[in-house]
Amino acid sequence: MTLRTAAIGAALALSVLVVVPKAIGGTGADPRPTVGRLAGEPFYHLNFPSDLRLDLDLDLEAEDRMLALINQTRFERGLPALVTDPQLQAAARDHSRDMFRRAYFAHETPDRKSPFERIHAAGIAYVMAGENIAYAPDVDEAQTRLMASPPHRANITDADFKRVGIGVYRGAGGYEEMFTQDFADYG
């Protein structure tokens, strides 16, 4: 999902990625998404058990690896590296954690907060912002799937983006990881 303010020209590209989770042995849980609808945007309810929603681990190594993969891709295309922004990272982490805790997968939260509202609420000034989300077994699979999707790849390789925040959480008990990439210019 990308937003350019009216000063640049309105452009909104929905880029939701669902990576179908691996079968999870022994838990009896079925995390496959059921599709719902919220404000015209795809919204997926995830069938996570309630105890999983509180037992989450922040994956700092995956965040670092994802940044390295993004910047490698940008380098290969002659683009400058993205710089990690602590406020964007906090917003991205909050969204990944929130999706696990409230068992959904979407850019818009169940209480209808868009990525741009969440980024603005985190105190981030921007003229242009974007977001990619993924649910995958690991960072390499998530990044491969994001790069295979034109709207996601467009966010990763947008020369106007200068900053990024990456938030990655893993659910306990063998669940995949929830990824959020929040991008912004220097607005």
C-alpha positions as semicolon CSV with decimal commas, in nm:
position;residue;x (nm);y (nm);z (nm)
1;M;0,000;0,000;0,000
2;T;0,144;0,337;-0,100
3;L;0,017;0,687;-0,037
4;R;0,143;1,005;-0,192
5;T;-0,013;1,319;-0,054
6;A;-0,217;1,551;-0,274
7;A;0,088;1,775;-0,317
8;I;0,250;1,496;-0,518
9;G;-0,069;1,350;-0,664
10;A;-0,294;1,094;-0,505
11;A;-0,185;0,738;-0,573
12;L;-0,302;0,445;-0,370
13;A;-0,188;0,093;-0,449
14;L;-0,316;-0,184;-0,228
15;S;-0,046;-0,441;-0,175
16;V;-0,156;-0,715;0,062
17;L;0,040;-1,036;0,064
18;V;-0,076;-1,360;0,215
19;V;0,181;-1,635;0,237
20;V;-0,006;-1,955;0,311
21;P;0,131;-2,093;0,637
22;K;0,290;-2,436;0,674
23;A;0,090;-2,704;0,847
24;I;0,150;-2,684;1,219
25;G;0,186;-3,026;1,372
26;G;0,049;-3,120;1,709
27;T;-0,125;-2,794;1,801
28;G;-0,469;-2,872;1,664
29;A;-0,478;-2,511;1,541
30;D;-0,573;-2,412;1,190
31;P;-0,416;-2,072;1,117
32;R;-0,547;-2,055;0,760
33;P;-0,713;-1,720;0,699
34;T;-1,082;-1,672;0,649
35;V;-1,159;-1,380;0,426
36;G;-1,369;-1,090;0,547
37;R;-1,403;-0,733;0,428
38;L;-1,326;-0,401;0,595
39;A;-1,372;-0,068;0,416
40;G;-1,319;-0,226;0,075
41;E;-0,973;-0,359;0,161
42;P;-0,900;-0,730;0,196
43;F;-0,915;-0,829;0,561
44;Y;-0,822;-1,177;0,677
45;H;-0,928;-1,323;1,010
46;L;-0,663;-1,570;1,128
47;N;-0,760;-1,872;1,332
48;F;-0,495;-1,846;1,601
49;P;-0,550;-1,997;1,946
50;S;-0,590;-1,731;2,216
51;D;-0,276;-1,836;2,409
52;L;-0,060;-1,771;2,100
53;R;-0,174;-1,411;2,084
54;L;0,011;-1,324;2,404
55;D;0,321;-1,539;2,363
56;L;0,509;-1,357;2,087
57;D;0,880;-1,310;2,026
58;L;1,034;-1,009;1,854
59;D;1,280;-1,138;1,592
60;L;1,560;-0,881;1,575
61;E;1,776;-1,102;1,351
62;A;1,493;-1,130;1,096
63;E;1,449;-0,752;1,100
64;D;1,821;-0,702;1,032
65;R;1,824;-0,969;0,760
66;M;1,519;-0,819;0,590
67;L;1,683;-0,474;0,586
68;A;1,996;-0,629;0,433
69;L;1,786;-0,803;0,164
70;I;1,595;-0,482;0,085
71;N;1,916;-0,282;0,056
72;Q;2,084;-0,551;-0,155
73;T;1,790;-0,530;-0,398
74;R;1,811;-0,151;-0,403
75;F;2,189;-0,162;-0,457
76;E;2,142;-0,399;-0,753
77;R;1,906;-0,143;-0,907
78;G;2,136;0,153;-0,844
79;L;1,922;0,292;-0,563
80;P;2,045;0,429;-0,231
81;A;2,010;0,214;0,078
82;L;1,716;0,270;0,309
83;V;1,794;0,389;0,660
84;T;1,616;0,236;0,958
85;D;1,399;0,496;1,126
86;P;1,326;0,420;1,495
87;Q;0,975;0,570;1,479
88;L;0,886;0,378;1,163
89;Q;1,029;0,064;1,319
90;A;0,813;0,113;1,629
91;A;0,505;0,157;1,406
92;A;0,593;-0,155;1,203
93;R;0,654;-0,363;1,516
94;D;0,328;-0,243;1,669
95;H;0,136;-0,347;1,357
96;S;0,295;-0,692;1,333
97;R;0,229;-0,754;1,703
98;D;-0,128;-0,621;1,671
99;M;-0,205;-0,852;1,377
100;F;-0,094;-1,154;1,583
101;R;-0,272;-1,043;1,901
102;R;-0,601;-0,963;1,732
103;A;-0,569;-1,250;1,479
104;Y;-0,604;-1,060;1,154
105;F;-0,398;-0,985;0,847
106;A;-0,458;-0,651;0,677
107;H;-0,317;-0,304;0,631
108;E;-0,617;-0,155;0,808
109;T;-0,670;-0,250;1,172
110;P;-1,003;-0,386;1,298
111;D;-1,071;-0,038;1,440
112;R;-1,015;0,104;1,090
113;K;-0,676;0,270;1,134
114;S;-0,490;0,288;0,805
115;P;-0,113;0,251;0,777
116;F;-0,092;0,624;0,716
117;E;-0,290;0,706;1,030
118;R;-0,070;0,467;1,232
119;I;0,250;0,616;1,085
120;H;0,128;0,972;1,150
121;A;0,023;0,880;1,506
122;A;0,379;0,757;1,567
123;G;0,495;1,116;1,506
124;I;0,641;1,058;1,162
125;A;0,630;1,343;0,912
126;Y;0,612;1,231;0,551
127;V;0,497;1,338;0,210
128;M;0,493;0,978;0,088
129;A;0,458;0,653;0,281
130;G;0,399;0,287;0,203
131;E;0,355;-0,048;0,373
132;N;0,415;-0,413;0,291
133;I;0,292;-0,695;0,512
134;A;0,361;-1,067;0,499
135;Y;0,303;-1,381;0,704
136;A;0,565;-1,643;0,621
137;P;0,784;-1,917;0,768
138;D;1,098;-1,699;0,761
139;V;1,243;-1,374;0,634
140;D;1,383;-1,522;0,313
141;E;1,044;-1,662;0,208
142;A;0,869;-1,338;0,303
143;Q;1,112;-1,125;0,102
144;T;1,100;-1,362;-0,197
145;R;0,720;-1,340;-0,202
146;L;0,723;-0,962;-0,157
147;M;0,965;-0,921;-0,447
148;A;0,749;-1,149;-0,667
149;S;0,453;-0,914;-0,620
150;P;0,466;-0,597;-0,835
151;P;0,302;-0,361;-0,578
152;H;0,528;-0,487;-0,296
153;R;0,837;-0,472;-0,514
154;A;0,740;-0,116;-0,612
155;N;0,752;-0,010;-0,245
156;I;1,087;-0,181;-0,190
157;T;1,242;-0,024;-0,500
158;D;1,080;0,320;-0,487
159;A;1,360;0,577;-0,517
160;D;1,152;0,833;-0,325
161;F;1,158;0,622;-0,008
162;K;1,455;0,700;0,215
163;R;1,352;0,547;0,549
164;V;1,211;0,213;0,657
165;G;1,089;0,046;0,971
166;I;1,067;-0,332;0,984
167;G;0,877;-0,522;1,251
168;V;0,891;-0,901;1,279
169;Y;0,719;-1,116;1,541
170;R;0,706;-1,494;1,570
171;G;0,426;-1,675;1,746
172;A;0,519;-1,941;2,000
173;G;0,463;-2,306;1,920
174;G;0,597;-2,318;1,566
175;Y;0,390;-2,047;1,404
176;E;0,527;-1,846;1,115
177;E;0,636;-1,486;1,142
178;M;0,438;-1,167;1,088
179;F;0,625;-0,900;0,890
180;T;0,552;-0,530;0,844
181;Q;0,766;-0,298;0,635
182;D;0,676;0,072;0,673
183;F;0,841;0,311;0,426
184;A;0,860;0,692;0,415
185;D;1,043;0,972;0,245
186;Y;1,197;1,252;0,451
187;G;0,875;1,463;0,427
